[in-house]
XYZ file of C-alpha atoms in Angstrom:
671
model
C 0.000 0.000 0.000
C 1.560 3.281 -1.082
C 2.269 5.812 1.718
C 3.633 7.279 1.295
C 10.148 -7.990 -3.934
C 9.263 -11.331 -5.131
C 11.034 -14.400 -6.389
C 7.668 -15.579 -7.605
C 6.130 -15.343 -11.009
C 2.535 -15.587 -12.069
C 2.063 -16.784 -15.617
C -1.318 -15.924 -17.117
C -2.193 -19.251 -18.625
C -4.124 -22.327 -17.655
C -0.807 -23.926 -16.709
C 0.070 -21.852 -13.681
C 3.657 -21.682 -12.516
C 4.574 -20.849 -8.914
C 8.043 -20.917 -7.418
C 8.690 -20.323 -3.719
C 12.165 -19.610 -2.396
C 13.001 -19.833 1.285
C 14.012 -16.900 3.455
C 17.459 -16.366 4.924
C 17.816 -16.292 8.701
C 18.945 -13.047 10.256
C 20.027 -12.448 13.832
C 19.825 -8.958 15.275
C 20.454 -7.196 18.565
C 17.182 -7.031 20.470
C 17.321 -3.283 21.050
C 18.899 -0.735 18.751
C 21.212 1.749 20.430
C 20.795 5.305 19.213
C 23.749 7.312 17.979
C 22.193 10.720 18.561
C 20.794 12.294 21.703
C 18.092 14.914 21.972
C 18.984 18.500 22.661
C 18.192 20.196 25.940
C 16.247 23.451 25.799
C 14.515 25.642 28.343
C 11.858 26.276 25.744
C 10.842 24.440 22.608
C 13.126 25.059 19.607
C 11.707 26.403 16.406
C 10.935 23.395 14.244
C 12.918 23.078 11.053
C 10.597 21.220 8.737
C 11.839 20.523 5.232
C 9.206 20.800 2.553
C 9.295 20.756 -1.226
C 7.118 23.467 -2.679
C 6.907 25.982 -5.477
C 8.649 29.157 -4.367
C 7.431 31.435 -7.110
C 4.512 33.813 -7.069
C 1.475 32.067 -5.654
C -2.137 32.916 -6.245
C -4.705 31.410 -3.921
C -6.818 29.627 -6.496
C -7.912 26.019 -6.793
C -5.238 23.862 -8.333
C -7.528 23.002 -11.202
C -10.707 24.419 -12.646
C -11.788 20.915 -13.594
C -15.195 20.078 -12.105
C -17.499 17.185 -12.635
C -20.661 18.033 -14.501
C -22.753 17.648 -11.385
C -20.629 20.188 -9.547
C -21.251 23.187 -11.781
C -23.946 24.717 -9.570
C -23.690 26.090 -6.083
C -24.675 23.332 -3.691
C -25.664 24.354 -0.157
C -23.671 22.582 2.543
C -25.549 22.389 5.834
C -22.499 21.178 7.758
C -20.422 24.148 6.662
C -23.242 26.552 7.514
C -23.567 25.177 11.046
C -19.786 25.176 11.523
C -19.531 28.836 10.499
C -22.271 29.775 12.927
C -19.944 28.670 15.731
C -17.207 31.079 14.614
C -18.962 34.032 16.276
C -19.900 32.315 19.546
C -18.504 33.843 22.778
C -15.123 32.377 23.636
C -14.485 31.347 20.023
C -14.515 34.462 17.809
C -12.490 33.137 14.862
C -12.267 33.886 11.150
C -11.128 30.447 9.994
C -10.942 26.889 11.307
C -8.533 24.127 10.281
C -9.564 20.472 10.363
C -6.678 18.013 9.887
C -6.929 14.271 9.294
C -5.227 13.174 12.501
C -6.436 12.188 15.943
C -4.745 13.303 19.173
C -1.910 10.831 18.508
C -1.109 12.006 14.969
C -2.251 8.660 13.571
C -2.610 8.096 9.848
C -5.488 5.677 10.312
C -8.010 6.607 12.986
C -11.183 5.436 14.687
C -14.447 6.506 13.042
C -15.330 8.894 15.868
C -12.209 10.949 15.074
C -12.750 11.171 11.302
C -13.646 14.828 11.560
C -12.160 15.973 8.265
C -13.993 13.210 6.409
C -17.252 14.151 8.122
C -17.093 17.871 7.399
C -15.790 17.593 3.801
C -17.069 14.265 2.494
C -13.534 13.339 1.372
C -12.565 10.001 2.909
C -8.897 9.647 1.922
C -6.423 9.086 4.756
C -4.456 12.293 4.078
C -5.845 15.801 3.767
C -6.484 19.091 5.528
C -9.698 21.101 5.394
C -9.674 24.871 5.940
C -12.961 26.721 6.381
C -13.307 30.499 6.451
C -16.511 32.517 6.762
C -17.092 32.335 3.003
C -14.722 29.711 1.569
C -13.785 26.067 2.115
C -10.683 24.375 0.711
C -9.198 20.914 1.008
C -5.549 19.972 0.492
C -4.493 16.427 -0.350
C -1.568 14.739 -2.075
C -1.242 13.012 -5.425
C -2.546 9.669 -4.170
C -5.986 11.204 -3.724
C -6.482 13.814 -6.456
C -9.003 11.752 -8.408
C -10.799 10.554 -5.295
C -11.157 14.092 -3.982
C -12.527 15.263 -7.334
C -15.287 12.705 -7.001
C -16.126 13.223 -3.338
C -16.017 16.996 -2.809
C -19.136 19.013 -3.612
C -19.078 22.393 -5.335
C -18.718 24.278 -2.037
C -15.135 23.058 -1.781
C -11.946 24.132 -3.542
C -9.614 21.205 -4.206
C -5.963 22.074 -3.616
C -3.618 19.571 -5.227
C -0.703 19.800 -2.807
C 2.705 19.695 -4.445
C 1.540 20.887 -7.860
C 3.112 24.103 -9.203
C 1.299 27.226 -8.102
C -0.690 25.547 -5.339
C -0.411 27.487 -2.053
C 0.102 25.878 1.324
C -2.685 26.212 3.882
C -0.915 29.108 5.612
C -0.226 30.904 2.323
C -3.866 30.567 1.355
C -5.044 31.891 4.714
C -2.647 34.832 4.453
C -4.145 35.611 1.055
C -7.875 35.265 1.786
C -8.076 36.672 5.327
C -7.846 40.353 6.143
C -4.774 41.166 8.283
C -5.260 40.480 11.984
C -7.494 37.428 11.551
C -7.969 34.677 14.122
C -7.375 31.092 12.982
C -8.775 28.383 15.245
C -7.471 24.858 15.746
C -8.020 21.968 18.122
C -4.494 21.702 19.621
C -4.936 17.989 20.291
C -5.039 17.378 16.529
C -1.786 19.139 15.613
C 1.714 18.103 16.538
C 3.580 20.742 18.492
C 5.911 21.319 15.535
C 3.050 21.671 13.059
C 1.212 24.154 15.272
C 4.351 26.218 15.814
C 5.118 26.277 12.090
C 1.540 27.354 11.339
C 1.652 30.033 14.033
C 4.818 31.548 12.601
C 3.594 31.367 8.999
C 0.292 33.178 9.563
C 1.932 35.742 11.830
C 3.415 37.232 8.662
C -0.016 38.831 8.108
C -0.576 39.461 11.819
C -2.981 36.549 12.134
C -3.349 34.874 15.514
C -3.440 31.114 16.045
C -6.198 30.340 18.548
C -6.074 27.112 20.556
C -9.602 25.867 21.253
C -8.716 23.366 23.983
C -12.171 22.628 25.293
C -14.269 22.532 22.151
C -13.893 20.813 18.802
C -16.193 22.630 16.396
C -16.701 19.645 14.095
C -17.817 17.551 17.062
C -20.382 20.236 17.864
C -21.803 19.996 14.346
C -21.623 16.179 14.376
C -23.626 16.070 17.592
C -25.402 12.909 18.720
C -24.777 11.143 15.417
C -21.035 11.046 16.074
C -19.868 7.446 16.676
C -18.847 6.514 20.197
C -15.146 5.977 21.014
C -14.044 2.324 20.681
C -14.025 0.204 23.844
C -12.880 -3.244 22.703
C -10.522 -5.105 25.052
C -6.779 -5.079 24.492
C -4.655 -8.229 24.425
C -1.119 -9.309 25.263
C 1.274 -9.726 22.332
C 2.963 -13.049 23.069
C 6.664 -12.936 23.931
C 7.440 -15.535 21.246
C 6.337 -12.945 18.673
C 7.612 -9.829 20.473
C 11.063 -11.241 21.113
C 11.719 -8.973 24.085
C 9.848 -8.575 27.364
C 8.448 -5.284 28.636
C 10.892 -5.001 31.526
C 13.866 -5.202 29.144
C 12.371 -2.614 26.796
C 11.668 -0.223 29.672
C 15.162 -0.711 31.065
C 16.720 0.185 27.713
C 14.429 3.193 27.375
C 15.352 4.454 30.843
C 19.018 4.203 29.921
C 18.260 6.449 26.965
C 16.507 8.918 29.269
C 19.486 9.080 31.642
C 21.935 9.576 28.771
C 19.796 12.470 27.487
C 19.498 14.177 30.866
C 15.796 13.420 31.061
C 13.802 11.957 33.924
C 10.584 11.125 32.047
C 9.155 10.785 28.561
C 5.610 11.134 27.254
C 4.760 8.661 24.490
C 1.703 9.446 22.422
C 2.184 7.539 19.150
C -0.109 4.525 19.372
C 2.116 1.882 17.822
C 5.007 2.993 20.041
C 2.849 2.424 23.129
C 1.728 -0.970 21.827
C 5.257 -2.072 20.913
C 6.854 -0.954 24.180
C 4.238 -2.689 26.360
C 3.787 -5.813 24.187
C 0.091 -5.062 23.899
C -2.255 -5.009 20.926
C -5.712 -3.504 20.514
C -8.458 -2.988 17.974
C -9.437 0.649 18.448
C -8.332 1.623 14.939
C -9.591 -0.295 11.893
C -6.866 -2.526 10.421
C -4.252 -1.402 12.995
C -3.763 -3.478 16.180
C -3.391 -0.502 18.523
C -5.363 1.078 21.361
C -5.926 4.709 22.265
C -3.561 5.469 25.113
C -0.752 7.711 26.319
C 2.234 6.403 28.236
C 4.518 8.310 30.592
C 7.708 6.486 31.548
C 9.754 7.825 34.459
C 13.018 6.539 35.859
C 11.234 4.721 38.666
C 7.796 3.974 37.256
C 5.336 4.318 34.396
C 1.708 5.357 33.911
C -0.630 4.206 31.142
C -3.508 6.574 30.343
C -6.313 4.476 28.919
C -10.002 3.690 29.239
C -9.979 1.104 32.044
C -12.872 -0.791 30.482
C -10.462 -2.075 27.809
C -8.106 -3.635 30.355
C -8.820 -7.296 31.062
C -7.601 -8.995 34.274
C -4.893 -10.746 32.248
C -3.650 -7.455 30.817
C -3.841 -5.828 34.261
C -1.568 -8.522 35.661
C 0.787 -8.088 32.687
C 1.057 -4.356 33.380
C 1.507 -4.741 37.142
C 4.428 -7.112 36.606
C 6.100 -4.400 34.518
C 5.463 -1.765 37.195
C 2.901 0.191 35.174
C 0.029 2.051 36.836
C -3.275 2.883 35.138
C -4.718 6.366 34.817
C -7.849 7.615 32.995
C -7.202 8.554 29.367
C -8.483 12.105 29.815
C -6.124 12.862 32.711
C -3.012 13.227 30.557
C -2.851 17.046 30.761
C -3.195 17.124 34.552
C -0.341 14.614 34.796
C 1.812 16.764 32.523
C 1.165 19.721 34.841
C 2.072 17.554 37.828
C 5.369 16.506 36.238
C 6.310 20.141 35.663
C 5.417 21.002 39.260
C 7.801 18.238 40.383
C 10.657 19.738 38.336
C 10.717 16.872 35.838
C 12.980 17.047 32.814
C 10.444 15.787 30.287
C 11.431 14.311 26.916
C 9.011 15.512 24.249
C 9.077 14.504 20.601
C 7.467 17.662 19.263
C 7.068 16.106 15.820
C 4.472 13.718 17.246
C 3.333 14.945 20.676
C 0.273 17.123 20.225
C 0.319 20.863 20.793
C -2.060 20.578 23.744
C 0.446 18.469 25.692
C 3.493 20.536 24.707
C 1.748 23.814 25.457
C 0.468 22.523 28.805
C 4.001 21.531 29.821
C 5.454 24.870 28.720
C 2.780 26.823 30.612
C 3.308 24.697 33.727
C 7.075 25.230 33.479
C 6.576 28.989 33.180
C 4.293 28.887 36.218
C 6.858 26.867 38.203
C 9.711 29.204 37.319
C 7.555 32.227 38.076
C 6.742 30.964 41.552
C 10.374 30.005 42.066
C 11.442 33.500 41.066
C 9.118 35.038 43.660
C 10.473 32.784 46.385
C 14.094 33.503 45.557
C 13.747 37.194 44.752
C 16.883 38.973 45.771
C 19.001 35.811 45.736
C 21.855 35.442 43.258
C 21.385 31.795 42.248
C 20.546 31.357 38.561
C 18.932 28.226 37.115
C 19.587 27.122 33.562
C 19.757 23.944 31.508
C 23.124 23.026 32.995
C 21.657 22.591 36.468
C 20.327 19.327 37.764
C 16.618 18.774 38.286
C 16.557 20.869 41.402
C 16.718 23.832 38.992
C 13.188 23.209 37.813
C 11.415 21.503 34.930
C 13.131 21.540 31.577
C 12.006 20.214 28.219
C 14.218 17.693 26.466
C 13.296 17.917 22.813
C 14.223 15.162 20.369
C 12.844 12.348 18.275
C 11.280 9.501 20.193
C 13.886 6.821 20.954
C 11.177 4.186 20.517
C 10.514 4.915 16.866
C 13.817 3.589 15.574
C 14.011 0.752 18.107
C 10.631 -0.482 16.889
C 11.653 -0.175 13.236
C 14.718 -2.405 13.632
C 13.185 -5.853 14.016
C 14.604 -8.497 16.325
C 14.939 -12.159 15.378
C 11.523 -13.191 16.704
C 9.783 -10.323 14.915
C 11.459 -11.179 11.615
C 10.593 -14.834 12.014
C 6.964 -13.941 12.628
C 6.938 -11.743 9.541
C 8.369 -14.551 7.406
C 5.875 -17.088 8.682
C 2.870 -14.815 8.285
C 3.920 -13.950 4.733
C 4.096 -17.635 3.826
C 0.545 -18.216 5.050
C -0.588 -15.036 3.350
C 0.967 -16.215 0.082
C -0.959 -19.479 0.312
C -4.217 -17.550 0.614
C -3.313 -15.323 -2.323
C -2.317 -18.299 -4.488
C -5.747 -19.823 -3.870
C -7.380 -16.481 -4.580
C -5.656 -15.876 -7.922
C -6.525 -19.388 -9.131
C -10.151 -18.765 -8.181
C -10.475 -15.317 -9.744
C -8.802 -16.372 -12.987
C -11.101 -19.370 -13.311
C -14.172 -17.232 -12.659
C -13.125 -14.617 -15.204
C -12.472 -17.259 -17.850
C -15.944 -18.686 -17.207
C -17.355 -15.201 -17.901
C -18.652 -14.848 -14.336
C -19.415 -11.210 -13.596
C -17.537 -10.228 -10.454
C -17.618 -6.793 -8.874
C -14.566 -5.208 -7.292
C -16.210 -5.611 -3.877
C -16.987 -9.298 -4.445
C -13.372 -9.924 -5.397
C -12.134 -8.178 -2.241
C -14.571 -10.157 -0.098
C -13.423 -13.442 -1.618
C -9.798 -12.590 -0.873
C -10.793 -11.873 2.720
C -12.478 -15.266 2.844
C -9.291 -17.049 1.746
C -7.146 -15.085 4.198
C -9.508 -15.600 7.132
C -8.954 -19.365 6.876
C -5.226 -18.987 7.532
C -3.906 -19.626 11.043
C -3.449 -16.502 13.151
C -5.492 -14.210 10.887
C -6.928 -11.190 12.724
C -7.958 -8.543 10.191
C -6.996 -6.856 6.954
C -4.120 -4.374 7.364
C -5.969 -1.689 5.337
C -9.029 -1.408 3.114
C -8.409 -3.613 0.087
C -7.810 -1.650 -3.111
C -9.617 -3.753 -5.709
C -9.571 -1.645 -8.867
C -10.513 -2.511 -12.441
C -9.580 -0.313 -15.388
C -9.724 3.427 -14.715
C -10.307 2.893 -10.986
C -6.714 1.667 -10.762
C -5.573 5.220 -11.440
C -7.099 6.275 -8.099
C -4.069 5.353 -6.031
C -5.965 4.647 -2.789
C -9.243 3.609 -4.359
C -11.829 1.984 -2.106
C -14.639 0.138 -3.906
C -18.155 0.603 -2.562
C -20.980 -1.874 -3.136
C -23.354 0.663 -4.648
C -20.850 2.186 -7.087
C -18.025 -0.247 -7.774
C -17.156 -1.616 -11.213
C -17.273 -5.089 -12.687
C -13.821 -6.674 -13.003
C -13.355 -6.429 -16.758
C -11.270 -9.129 -18.436
C -10.281 -6.606 -21.103
C -8.813 -4.131 -18.624
C -5.931 -4.044 -16.175
C -6.858 -5.089 -12.648
C -4.901 -3.701 -9.662
C -5.172 -5.411 -6.271
C -3.422 -3.869 -3.266
C -4.157 -5.748 -0.047
C -2.722 -6.874 3.245
C -3.488 -8.705 6.453
C -2.855 -8.589 10.163
C -1.815 -11.919 11.665
C -0.961 -12.632 15.260
C 2.717 -12.863 14.261
C 3.062 -10.373 11.405
C 1.695 -7.806 8.983
C 1.512 -8.139 5.190
C 1.107 -5.675 2.317
C 1.215 -6.692 -1.342
C 0.130 -5.271 -4.691
C -0.255 -7.093 -7.987
C -1.463 -5.780 -11.341
C -2.742 -8.340 -13.833
C -4.546 -8.570 -17.162
C -6.922 -11.416 -17.980
C -6.843 -10.736 -21.716
C -4.571 -8.816 -24.082
C -3.177 -5.503 -22.756
C -2.460 -2.609 -25.084
C 1.044 -1.773 -26.254
C 0.989 1.259 -23.942
C 0.026 -0.846 -20.939
C 2.732 -3.387 -21.772
C 5.437 -0.744 -21.901
C 4.319 0.937 -18.679
C 4.022 -2.379 -16.826
C 7.459 -3.461 -17.999
C 9.078 -0.218 -16.843
C 7.386 -0.408 -13.455
C 8.615 -3.993 -13.107
C 12.136 -2.996 -14.153
C 12.149 -0.334 -11.437
C 10.820 -2.827 -8.908
C 13.617 -5.262 -9.762
C 16.263 -2.512 -9.659
C 15.339 -1.581 -6.085
C 14.964 -5.221 -5.093
C 18.535 -5.914 -6.219
C 20.056 -2.695 -4.857
C 23.229 -2.831 -2.765
C 24.139 0.322 -0.883
C 26.483 1.597 1.872
C 25.443 1.524 5.495
C 23.781 4.730 6.738
C 22.237 5.465 3.335
C 18.956 7.391 3.755
C 15.930 6.082 1.897
C 15.551 8.982 -0.528
C 18.871 7.982 -2.144
C 17.320 4.656 -3.196
C 14.127 6.143 -4.604
C 15.613 6.822 -8.056
C 16.409 3.118 -8.516
C 12.683 2.450 -8.856
C 11.792 5.527 -10.938
C 14.651 5.622 -13.438
C 13.061 3.334 -16.045
C 9.909 5.454 -16.074
C 11.942 8.667 -16.145
C 13.637 7.520 -19.356
C 10.356 8.015 -21.200
C 9.169 11.001 -19.182
C 6.843 9.178 -16.762
C 6.637 9.113 -12.956
C 4.252 8.454 -10.041
C 2.934 10.673 -7.246
C 3.699 8.569 -4.171
C 6.667 7.270 -2.273
C 8.375 4.076 -3.382
C 8.560 2.445 0.023
C 7.320 2.754 3.603
C 8.241 0.940 6.783
C 5.984 -1.865 8.034
C 5.429 -2.917 11.633
C 5.762 -6.458 12.963
C 2.153 -7.340 13.801
C 1.594 -3.602 13.990
C 0.797 -0.712 11.651
C 1.133 -1.359 7.932
C 2.702 2.114 7.612
C 5.589 2.632 10.008
C 8.364 5.183 10.337
C 10.820 6.638 10.671
C 12.328 5.132 7.506
C 10.941 5.552 4.019
C 12.032 5.331 0.386
C 10.699 8.468 -1.205
C 11.497 11.444 -3.399
C 10.878 13.598 -0.312
C 14.499 14.251 0.600
C 13.829 15.713 4.073
C 13.847 12.302 5.775
C 17.485 11.566 6.614
C 16.749 8.357 8.539
C 19.230 5.721 7.367
C 18.057 2.351 6.092
C 19.322 -0.036 8.786
C 19.818 -3.778 9.008
C 16.620 -5.390 10.317
C 14.236 -2.762 9.008
C 11.296 -3.731 6.806
C 10.282 -1.586 3.836
C 7.914 -1.883 0.917
C 9.030 -1.785 -2.729
C 6.100 -0.399 -4.721
C 6.750 1.646 -7.836
C 3.758 2.337 -10.062
C 2.322 4.299 -12.949
C -1.151 5.800 -13.292
C -2.954 7.316 -16.262
C -5.906 9.336 -15.055
C -9.270 7.912 -16.115
C -7.525 5.022 -17.905
C -5.569 2.515 -15.793
C -3.186 2.062 -12.880
C -0.159 -0.194 -12.381
C 1.625 -0.968 -9.115
C 3.846 -3.862 -8.072
C 4.602 -4.219 -4.363
C 6.597 -6.596 -2.196
C 7.880 -6.248 1.342
C 11.629 -6.490 1.938
C 13.810 -6.673 4.996
C 17.260 -5.136 5.141
C 20.232 -7.468 5.513
C 23.995 -7.304 5.225
C 25.303 -7.631 1.669
C 28.283 -9.872 1.014
C 30.481 -7.610 -1.102
C 34.067 -8.483 -2.165
C 35.213 -5.013 -1.094
C 34.472 -2.590 1.723
C 35.675 0.760 0.465
C 36.650 2.993 3.360
C 35.819 0.211 5.796
C 32.113 0.744 5.253
C 29.729 -2.199 5.232
C 27.060 -2.653 2.586
C 23.400 -3.601 2.814
C 20.826 -5.156 0.523
C 17.338 -6.594 0.642
C 15.743 -9.995 1.170
C 12.145 -10.614 0.149
C 9.357 -11.370 2.575
C 6.612 -11.583 -0.067
C 6.026 -14.987 -1.682
C 3.446 -14.269 -4.378
C 4.089 -14.484 -8.149
C 4.201 -11.505 -10.486
C 2.444 -11.826 -13.826
C 5.149 -11.678 -16.499
C 3.999 -13.840 -19.398
C 3.734 -13.239 -23.118
C 1.530 -10.184 -22.578
C 4.368 -8.069 -21.226
C 7.488 -7.843 -23.417
C 10.964 -7.492 -22.024
C 10.566 -10.345 -19.536
C 10.726 -14.103 -19.803
C 7.837 -16.334 -18.900
C 9.392 -17.133 -15.533
C 11.315 -14.276 -13.992
C 13.687 -15.189 -11.155
C 14.332 -12.080 -9.071
C 17.229 -13.441 -7.043
């Protein structure tokens, strides 16, 4: 699934050929030691966020004047009207309101009750930002969702195709459409501290004020009683044989990191980091085995902030053994204030911790230092970041040490991923035999029926829990919608005369899968053959890549694109994302992408996807995706004493490379 390498070949013929190659064992240290420490500040540093954008003259207009025929008129939007009515209420008094996609944990995939941007705009893609002023409404999304947004937004909305030349950022647009001195409201729980600070600085250029509405989410007010209730399903223990490391050992390593950084506590808000650290799994978020919770780890204890109704007696015992106390989910801010009052040096990853938490800690620190100043007025002692904790609370700002530790898989995690991929491949082999037979018998199958049948095959495999994302079952032109989701009432018939793209994955008790195949059940056009071949060539080039240790992912991105570039083609998504071990299908911090701001090196033991593609709007889509893990490469030389890395495949499903697609043999070994 694009975010944003198989030895097997699928031959489109009645004589099907499958070849399965075994995985290579890989031993790894159970906890990755970090080579960088966070910086110590008395106040949060200004975030330095790298973005790629057009720096020329920008006019705040929609990125395209293209509109569907049924969007030519002015359609009243009752939700927008009711939202704007709240702008003038006492205690609010704003000129614009921003609705991001995220929940309070900056999650990509979220529970239905937190899908506020989807509710207010009608656009259901996983990435996007809605901005509503008193007379305008605009939605920004990336290239994966341009076509989907065109279909889902009504005429009240302006579609902003982020990244296209001439398209303003949200702050640039606000600076253009609002009169100087405007007030822009946000829910600070839904913005990372860095994102809120960047927005605040950007709109200040026109003297606009960023207003934190802590106690009221305006979309929730409009949603009212029809808003879904928060999830309350029980959480479960992730077995040690799959986790590979017990909670006590993980906490001990984390506390060593805290001591080295001069910190006495850390607040963890990213859901998969909480789940990984505590060896717990949940089902609060569709397709992602996580639970809504915050975790504060101190040098001598830890507190989990969660809805107690989700905690079974077995899980309670598991937590007690690890020395973890329970607190109500909604008490996180009061605990942050308490930590500041105690003089805690708190580690905050401001790229992920929400602005409400960061701002609460800063305010509490200011209050502490103010009271301390009154008590010591006239004394000469000065407190700064070089003092010990008796000098008062101090923020330690740096990336979460858990993110990278989670990304580098241990032996048990890798073994679980291999085993789950083998079972997943068996289900997919059965599925492709079935769908090909049905198509050749002229059975009319819808995209939804095909996705449901795949789910049926997967659900019969041992350890199956759920899909890892909504299956992208796309025939013909629907394949050009990169994150297409078929719906029963509107989906297409799988047409034997068109390309069919299937991007799917599963959650098993021991691993997470993600795989895309593009096939044709008849005779593809010459154009489709060339595009497919070039996508496959790029896929193979990345699969076979060997590169020096410490190479960041963006360096590898061109391997997959170069064959398309040679004829002036490209795709609007990253080439690879990290994948969790029985966790989120999209995982950081690593990625393989044209976005060069991510300097995270690709490390031994990481898992990444390899998924180049090509999409012709309103015509067809092609994507080929395998999961890979990073291993040491056996090179005859080590220039400069540097080691080299390469990839080993986790995915065991054939790729269709028969007579329909020139440039490849009938069976294509990718080793």
